[in-house]
Amino acid sequence: MSILVVGSVAFDTIQTPFGKAEKILGGAATYFSLAASYFTQVRVVAVVGDDFGPEQEEVLRRRGVCLEGLQRAPGKTFHWGGEYGENVNEAKTHFTELNVFENFRPEIPSQYRGSEFLFLANIDPVLQAQVARQMSGARLVGGDTMNFWINGKRAELLQTLKLVNILLINDAEAKMLAGETNLLRAANQVLAMGPKALVIKHGEYGATIFFGDSGFGIGRHPFRAPALPLEEVRDPTGAGDSFAGGFMGYIASQGELNREVLKRAMFYGGVMGSFAVERFGPERLQNLTREEIDARFQLFRELTHLE
Amino acid sequence: MSILVVGSVAFDTIQTPFGKAEKILGGAATYFSLAASYFTQVRVVAVVGDDFGPEQEEVLRRRGVCLEGLQRAPGKTFHWGGEYGENVNEAKTHFTELNVFENFRPEIPSQYRGSEFLFLANIDPVLQAQVARQMSGARLVGGDTMNFWINGKRAELLQTLKLVNILLINDAEAKMLAGETNLLRAANQVLAMGPKALVIKHGEYGATIFFGDSGFGIGRHPFRAPALPLEEVRDPTGAGDSFAGGFMGYIASQGELNREVLKRAMFYGGVMGSFAVERFGPERLQNLTREEIDARFQLFRELTHLE
């Protein structure tokens, strides 16, 4: 089954202790699409500028990602520049040039409307809600957000959360959204805002999925998936979006949505996140095989499972 | 099989967002002993002062803990006072009155010498080494340390680490000891200092065991056990020592030391830590049943295991 993602397709200029990369392909929708492409058909709604060439498109097309929803606008593509120090969990932003992204108005091509799964990557919650309303027939809506919207557009975000079935955010975002320092209490408060399930990403410690009362009818017990202890995190950019791509992509590939599918999706999310950070930009996500992915899935299982 | 623990038996005065407790029973050896007592015979070597009464001893005796190695010295018992804020991972120390602990010279009663397992709780590494040398017949030596010794007695600590088979410390301590910000690289550096295995405790995110080249002949793949997401951490004091007690106690209760035993020990460590923080001081560890412990073990398994 197919999944539609709306979000940023962008250029990134990244510096980490392992090196520097100038104006390479990036953006939440890019990482999400590449990660999800190993599991299901992916369709992208995004906007790029004149400087976005066929070689960038080709990266996505080679993975079978459909780009009919990729708008072209006069001007430059969204370009983010930032740096990670020894603590790879914190990015220092050098510049954020929104460019054509500033006037992005997501339009869903008619042939995309039947997509069963929808992922609202981290963009303005007003746009997220517009897309969710256009896609009211979707079986499952996943979403992301960030501190910028939690603080700056809280009222709008709360409206959007009513349309999101599974929200994927990190610890700090969950605590900020809930105004609560305890993780479990924060999770319960966020679940009361609308989502049936909440995935909280803990970086190198993995991720936990929490379920609301009005969840998927599979109980409220949380489930935790690991992350792989890695010697080298070359570039953490896109780890969260790759997690979301593996998570949503695996769900979309399955016939039904039950507890076991969601648990395995958590593992696949962690797996795709662990691949993403091994190389600069989305490089590692371009040439994986399903065998490599499943071998790492097995590694994750061995890392945490008793006999 | 029996386990000998050397460490502090003390009084704590603790304040948390949930309340305050004055001069209650505490100390690393206390938490360790109570937690381990559900799995195996525990023997304590520690020192207390005149103010340590029969009612405090009774807490340990009721759990079958042997106190023949509990020295009495003229003066007051070690007394720690501290406070936890909303962030339960950081204690603010109000006072540390070493009292009789200042001149503690561990003496191993002759009937303790045959203990198969030894745990060196967080005390001066010089004393830890003295005990380890007196107990050279032990099958397995576990140990703990902290930033105070890592910074202040590094050379002595490095000598002690050659005598420790499994070191249990937290993320910050491992990184400080290794002088390294990446967790896996830090783990490998610590393992090169002597221990066959290293347990790094991640607080609310669980704990990971790493194995050295000269490990237990069970491969180098790490293993990660979860922690339970809790709505209320009433008092985090002793969580790490309770983890160590569950971990070492379970190992001591098993006939052989293989990978599966170590994996299950990691789970039991997390289980005992999760009980400890539910109430003030060691209260919750005094009246558990093995059934309650195994029910929570099952909860930990459900939290992380795929079908």
mmCIF file of N, CA and C in Angstrom, chain A residues 86 171 175 181-185 188 202 204-205 210 221-224 227 229-232 259-260 263-264 267 297 299 301-307, chain B residues 86 171 175 181-185 188 202 204-205 210 221-224 227 229-232 259-260 263-264 267 297 299 301-307:
data_model
loop_
_atom_site.group_PDB
_atom_site.id
_atom_site.type_symbol
_atom_site.label_atom_id
_atom_site.label_comp_id
_atom_site.label_asym_id
_atom_site.label_seq_id
_atom_site.Cartn_x
_atom_site.Cartn_y
_atom_site.Cartn_z
ATOM 1 N N GLU A 86 30.910 17.195 19.353
ATOM 2 C CA GLU A 86 31.109 15.858 19.903
ATOM 3 C C GLU A 86 29.789 15.272 20.381
ATOM 4 N N ASP A 171 12.197 13.200 23.121
ATOM 5 C CA ASP A 171 11.957 13.421 24.557
ATOM 6 C C ASP A 171 11.695 14.886 24.882
ATOM 7 N N LYS A 175 8.198 16.577 26.288
ATOM 8 C CA LYS A 175 8.134 17.256 27.584
ATOM 9 C C LYS A 175 7.713 18.717 27.411
ATOM 10 N N THR A 181 7.951 17.221 33.158
ATOM 11 C CA THR A 181 9.316 16.683 33.089
ATOM 12 C C THR A 181 9.375 15.153 33.120
ATOM 13 N N ASN A 182 8.336 14.515 33.643
ATOM 14 C CA ASN A 182 8.325 13.050 33.684
ATOM 15 C C ASN A 182 7.844 12.515 32.334
ATOM 16 N N LEU A 183 8.605 11.587 31.776
ATOM 17 C CA LEU A 183 8.337 11.128 30.408
ATOM 18 C C LEU A 183 6.973 10.452 30.259
ATOM 19 N N LEU A 184 6.622 9.591 31.200
ATOM 20 C CA LEU A 184 5.359 8.855 31.095
ATOM 21 C C LEU A 184 4.166 9.798 31.262
ATOM 22 N N ARG A 185 4.282 10.712 32.232
ATOM 23 C CA ARG A 185 3.193 11.687 32.395
ATOM 24 C C ARG A 185 3.099 12.597 31.175
ATOM 25 N N ASN A 188 1.292 10.713 28.442
ATOM 26 C CA ASN A 188 -0.156 10.639 28.664
ATOM 27 C C ASN A 188 -0.842 11.965 28.349
ATOM 28 N N HIS A 202 14.348 8.460 21.721
ATOM 29 C CA HIS A 202 15.338 8.757 22.758
ATOM 30 C C HIS A 202 16.762 8.830 22.208
ATOM 31 N N GLU A 204 20.175 7.813 21.061
ATOM 32 C CA GLU A 204 20.978 6.583 21.141
ATOM 33 C C GLU A 204 20.380 5.521 22.061
ATOM 34 N N TYR A 205 19.318 5.877 22.810
ATOM 35 C CA TYR A 205 18.698 4.903 23.711
ATOM 36 C C TYR A 205 17.460 4.238 23.117
ATOM 37 N N PHE A 210 3.833 4.801 23.090
ATOM 38 C CA PHE A 210 2.808 4.846 24.134
ATOM 39 C C PHE A 210 1.441 4.864 23.446
ATOM 40 N N HIS A 221 -0.202 -0.898 27.212
ATOM 41 C CA HIS A 221 1.203 -1.175 27.537
ATOM 42 C C HIS A 221 2.141 -0.553 26.517
ATOM 43 N N PRO A 222 3.114 0.246 26.975
ATOM 44 C CA PRO A 222 4.084 0.807 26.018
ATOM 45 C C PRO A 222 5.024 -0.278 25.490
ATOM 46 N N PHE A 223 5.747 0.072 24.458
ATOM 47 C CA PHE A 223 6.730 -0.847 23.886
ATOM 48 C C PHE A 223 7.978 -0.047 23.526
ATOM 49 N N ARG A 224 9.124 -0.617 23.849
ATOM 50 C CA ARG A 224 10.379 0.086 23.633
ATOM 51 C C ARG A 224 11.281 -0.675 22.668
ATOM 52 N N ALA A 227 18.153 1.304 20.129
ATOM 53 C CA ALA A 227 18.994 1.845 19.065
ATOM 54 C C ALA A 227 20.288 1.045 19.129
ATOM 55 N N PRO A 229 24.154 0.627 19.547
ATOM 56 C CA PRO A 229 25.340 1.383 19.979
ATOM 57 C C PRO A 229 26.331 1.454 18.813
ATOM 58 N N LEU A 230 26.650 2.684 18.382
ATOM 59 C CA LEU A 230 27.516 2.880 17.212
ATOM 60 C C LEU A 230 28.795 3.587 17.627
ATOM 61 N N GLU A 231 29.909 3.136 17.066
ATOM 62 C CA GLU A 231 31.194 3.788 17.357
ATOM 63 C C GLU A 231 31.280 5.142 16.683
ATOM 64 N N GLU A 232 30.683 5.234 15.516
ATOM 65 C CA GLU A 232 30.772 6.479 14.760
ATOM 66 C C GLU A 232 29.405 6.919 14.289
ATOM 67 N N ARG A 259 -0.869 -4.951 17.325
ATOM 68 C CA ARG A 259 0.223 -4.638 18.243
ATOM 69 C C ARG A 259 1.567 -5.160 17.724
ATOM 70 N N GLU A 260 1.557 -6.360 17.160
ATOM 71 C CA GLU A 260 2.807 -6.939 16.684
ATOM 72 C C GLU A 260 3.384 -6.143 15.509
ATOM 73 N N LYS A 263 4.967 -3.052 16.931
ATOM 74 C CA LYS A 263 6.227 -3.368 17.608
ATOM 75 C C LYS A 263 7.354 -3.557 16.587
ATOM 76 N N ARG A 264 7.061 -4.303 15.545
ATOM 77 C CA ARG A 264 8.077 -4.533 14.515
ATOM 78 C C ARG A 264 8.407 -3.225 13.783
ATOM 79 N N PHE A 267 10.976 -1.397 15.640
ATOM 80 C CA PHE A 267 12.307 -1.945 15.363
ATOM 81 C C PHE A 267 12.834 -1.463 14.004
ATOM 82 N N PHE A 297 17.881 -5.735 11.583
ATOM 83 C CA PHE A 297 16.706 -5.994 12.423
ATOM 84 C C PHE A 297 17.029 -7.142 13.389
ATOM 85 N N LEU A 299 19.959 -8.053 14.413
ATOM 86 C CA LEU A 299 20.949 -7.534 15.369
ATOM 87 C C LEU A 299 20.247 -6.793 16.511
ATOM 88 N N ARG A 301 17.278 -7.342 17.519
ATOM 89 C CA ARG A 301 16.592 -8.350 18.333
ATOM 90 C C ARG A 301 17.569 -9.013 19.298
ATOM 91 N N GLU A 302 18.749 -9.356 18.775
ATOM 92 C CA GLU A 302 19.751 -9.999 19.640
ATOM 93 C C GLU A 302 20.227 -9.057 20.749
ATOM 94 N N LEU A 303 20.197 -7.780 20.452
ATOM 95 C CA LEU A 303 20.644 -6.771 21.412
ATOM 96 C C LEU A 303 19.726 -6.699 22.634
ATOM 97 N N THR A 304 18.478 -7.130 22.477
ATOM 98 C CA THR A 304 17.486 -6.902 23.545
ATOM 99 C C THR A 304 16.710 -8.128 23.989
ATOM 100 N N HIS A 305 16.763 -9.232 23.213
ATOM 101 C CA HIS A 305 15.849 -10.336 23.494
ATOM 102 C C HIS A 305 16.464 -11.448 24.322
ATOM 103 N N LEU A 306 15.698 -11.873 25.329
ATOM 104 C CA LEU A 306 16.031 -13.070 26.088
ATOM 105 C C LEU A 306 15.606 -14.274 25.268
ATOM 106 N N GLU A 307 16.174 -15.403 25.585
ATOM 107 C CA GLU A 307 15.772 -16.643 24.901
ATOM 108 C C GLU A 307 14.307 -16.924 25.181
ATOM 109 N N GLU B 86 12.989 18.291 40.004
ATOM 110 C CA GLU B 86 12.128 17.665 38.987
ATOM 111 C C GLU B 86 12.938 16.683 38.145
ATOM 112 N N ASP B 171 26.370 6.298 32.477
ATOM 113 C CA ASP B 171 26.880 6.896 31.235
ATOM 114 C C ASP B 171 27.966 7.931 31.493
ATOM 115 N N LYS B 175 31.973 7.713 30.446
ATOM 116 C CA LYS B 175 32.579 8.686 29.531
ATOM 117 C C LYS B 175 33.735 9.426 30.220
ATOM 118 N N THR B 181 33.464 10.819 24.444
ATOM 119 C CA THR B 181 32.040 11.175 24.478
ATOM 120 C C THR B 181 31.123 10.132 23.827
ATOM 121 N N ASN B 182 31.671 9.284 22.963
ATOM 122 C CA ASN B 182 30.849 8.248 22.334
ATOM 123 C C ASN B 182 30.760 7.041 23.266
ATOM 124 N N LEU B 183 29.531 6.572 23.504
ATOM 125 C CA LEU B 183 29.306 5.547 24.523
ATOM 126 C C LEU B 183 30.012 4.223 24.206
ATOM 127 N N LEU B 184 29.919 3.789 22.957
ATOM 128 C CA LEU B 184 30.522 2.506 22.586
ATOM 129 C C LEU B 184 32.049 2.570 22.648
ATOM 130 N N ARG B 185 32.615 3.681 22.164
ATOM 131 C CA ARG B 185 34.066 3.831 22.261
ATOM 132 C C ARG B 185 34.503 3.928 23.720
ATOM 133 N N ASN B 188 34.527 0.456 25.184
ATOM 134 C CA ASN B 188 35.686 -0.336 24.766
ATOM 135 C C ASN B 188 36.963 0.087 25.490
ATOM 136 N N HIS B 202 21.748 3.547 32.110
ATOM 137 C CA HIS B 202 21.253 4.754 31.427
ATOM 138 C C HIS B 202 20.076 5.398 32.152
ATOM 139 N N GLU B 204 16.564 6.135 33.236
ATOM 140 C CA GLU B 204 15.232 5.748 32.773
ATOM 141 C C GLU B 204 15.230 5.013 31.432
ATOM 142 N N TYR B 205 16.394 4.975 30.758
ATOM 143 C CA TYR B 205 16.461 4.291 29.465
ATOM 144 C C TYR B 205 17.014 2.875 29.565
ATOM 145 N N PHE B 210 28.384 -4.496 27.989
ATOM 146 C CA PHE B 210 29.381 -4.627 26.922
ATOM 147 C C PHE B 210 30.411 -5.669 27.361
ATOM 148 N N HIS B 221 28.983 -9.195 21.406
ATOM 149 C CA HIS B 221 27.723 -8.465 21.181
ATOM 150 C C HIS B 221 27.180 -7.894 22.481
ATOM 151 N N PRO B 222 26.924 -6.586 22.532
ATOM 152 C CA PRO B 222 26.319 -6.027 23.749
ATOM 153 C C PRO B 222 24.862 -6.482 23.909
ATOM 154 N N PHE B 223 24.330 -6.241 25.083
ATOM 155 C CA PHE B 223 22.926 -6.565 25.361
ATOM 156 C C PHE B 223 22.322 -5.433 26.177
ATOM 157 N N ARG B 224 21.116 -5.053 25.806
ATOM 158 C CA ARG B 224 20.470 -3.917 26.461
ATOM 159 C C ARG B 224 19.174 -4.340 27.140
ATOM 160 N N ALA B 227 14.389 -0.044 31.187
ATOM 161 C CA ALA B 227 13.874 0.387 32.482
ATOM 162 C C ALA B 227 12.379 0.578 32.263
ATOM 163 N N PRO B 229 9.051 2.645 32.227
ATOM 164 C CA PRO B 229 8.584 4.036 32.297
ATOM 165 C C PRO B 229 7.659 4.177 33.509
ATOM 166 N N LEU B 230 8.030 5.050 34.438
ATOM 167 C CA LEU B 230 7.283 5.224 35.690
ATOM 168 C C LEU B 230 6.697 6.625 35.774
ATOM 169 N N GLU B 231 5.456 6.701 36.260
ATOM 170 C CA GLU B 231 4.824 8.026 36.424
ATOM 171 C C GLU B 231 5.445 8.779 37.590
ATOM 172 N N GLU B 232 5.828 8.031 38.613
ATOM 173 C CA GLU B 232 6.362 8.668 39.799
ATOM 174 C C GLU B 232 7.658 8.015 40.226
ATOM 175 N N ARG B 259 25.894 -16.486 28.607
ATOM 176 C CA ARG B 259 25.307 -15.261 28.054
ATOM 177 C C ARG B 259 23.845 -15.093 28.493
ATOM 178 N N GLU B 260 23.102 -16.181 28.513
ATOM 179 C CA GLU B 260 21.687 -16.081 28.871
ATOM 180 C C GLU B 260 21.519 -15.658 30.337
ATOM 181 N N LYS B 263 22.184 -11.960 30.520
ATOM 182 C CA LYS B 263 21.069 -11.204 29.946
ATOM 183 C C LYS B 263 19.914 -11.114 30.946
ATOM 184 N N ARG B 264 19.584 -12.244 31.555
ATOM 185 C CA ARG B 264 18.487 -12.243 32.525
ATOM 186 C C ARG B 264 18.871 -11.413 33.754
ATOM 187 N N PHE B 267 18.068 -7.883 33.169
ATOM 188 C CA PHE B 267 16.636 -7.623 33.375
ATOM 189 C C PHE B 267 16.310 -7.539 34.871
ATOM 190 N N PHE B 297 9.456 -8.706 36.016
ATOM 191 C CA PHE B 297 10.375 -9.225 34.991
ATOM 192 C C PHE B 297 9.591 -9.473 33.691
ATOM 193 N N LEU B 299 6.833 -8.032 32.792
ATOM 194 C CA LEU B 299 6.450 -6.712 32.267
ATOM 195 C C LEU B 299 7.593 -6.114 31.437
ATOM 196 N N ARG B 301 9.836 -7.801 29.908
ATOM 197 C CA ARG B 301 9.930 -8.578 28.686
ATOM 198 C C ARG B 301 8.886 -8.103 27.672
ATOM 199 N N GLU B 302 7.651 -7.900 28.154
ATOM 200 C CA GLU B 302 6.583 -7.425 27.255
ATOM 201 C C GLU B 302 6.893 -6.038 26.700
ATOM 202 N N LEU B 303 7.594 -5.267 27.474
ATOM 203 C CA LEU B 303 7.939 -3.890 27.068
ATOM 204 C C LEU B 303 8.887 -3.875 25.873
ATOM 205 N N THR B 304 9.632 -4.966 25.674
ATOM 206 C CA THR B 304 10.712 -4.924 24.670
ATOM 207 C C THR B 304 10.713 -6.066 23.663
ATOM 208 N N HIS B 305 9.936 -7.124 23.937
ATOM 209 C CA HIS B 305 10.093 -8.328 23.105
ATOM 210 C C HIS B 305 9.079 -8.436 21.974
ATOM 211 N N LEU B 306 9.591 -8.781 20.803
ATOM 212 C CA LEU B 306 8.745 -9.147 19.673
ATOM 213 C C LEU B 306 8.282 -10.581 19.877
ATOM 214 N N GLU B 307 7.221 -10.939 19.179
ATOM 215 C CA GLU B 307 6.746 -12.333 19.254
ATOM 216 C C GLU B 307 7.819 -13.254 18.707
#
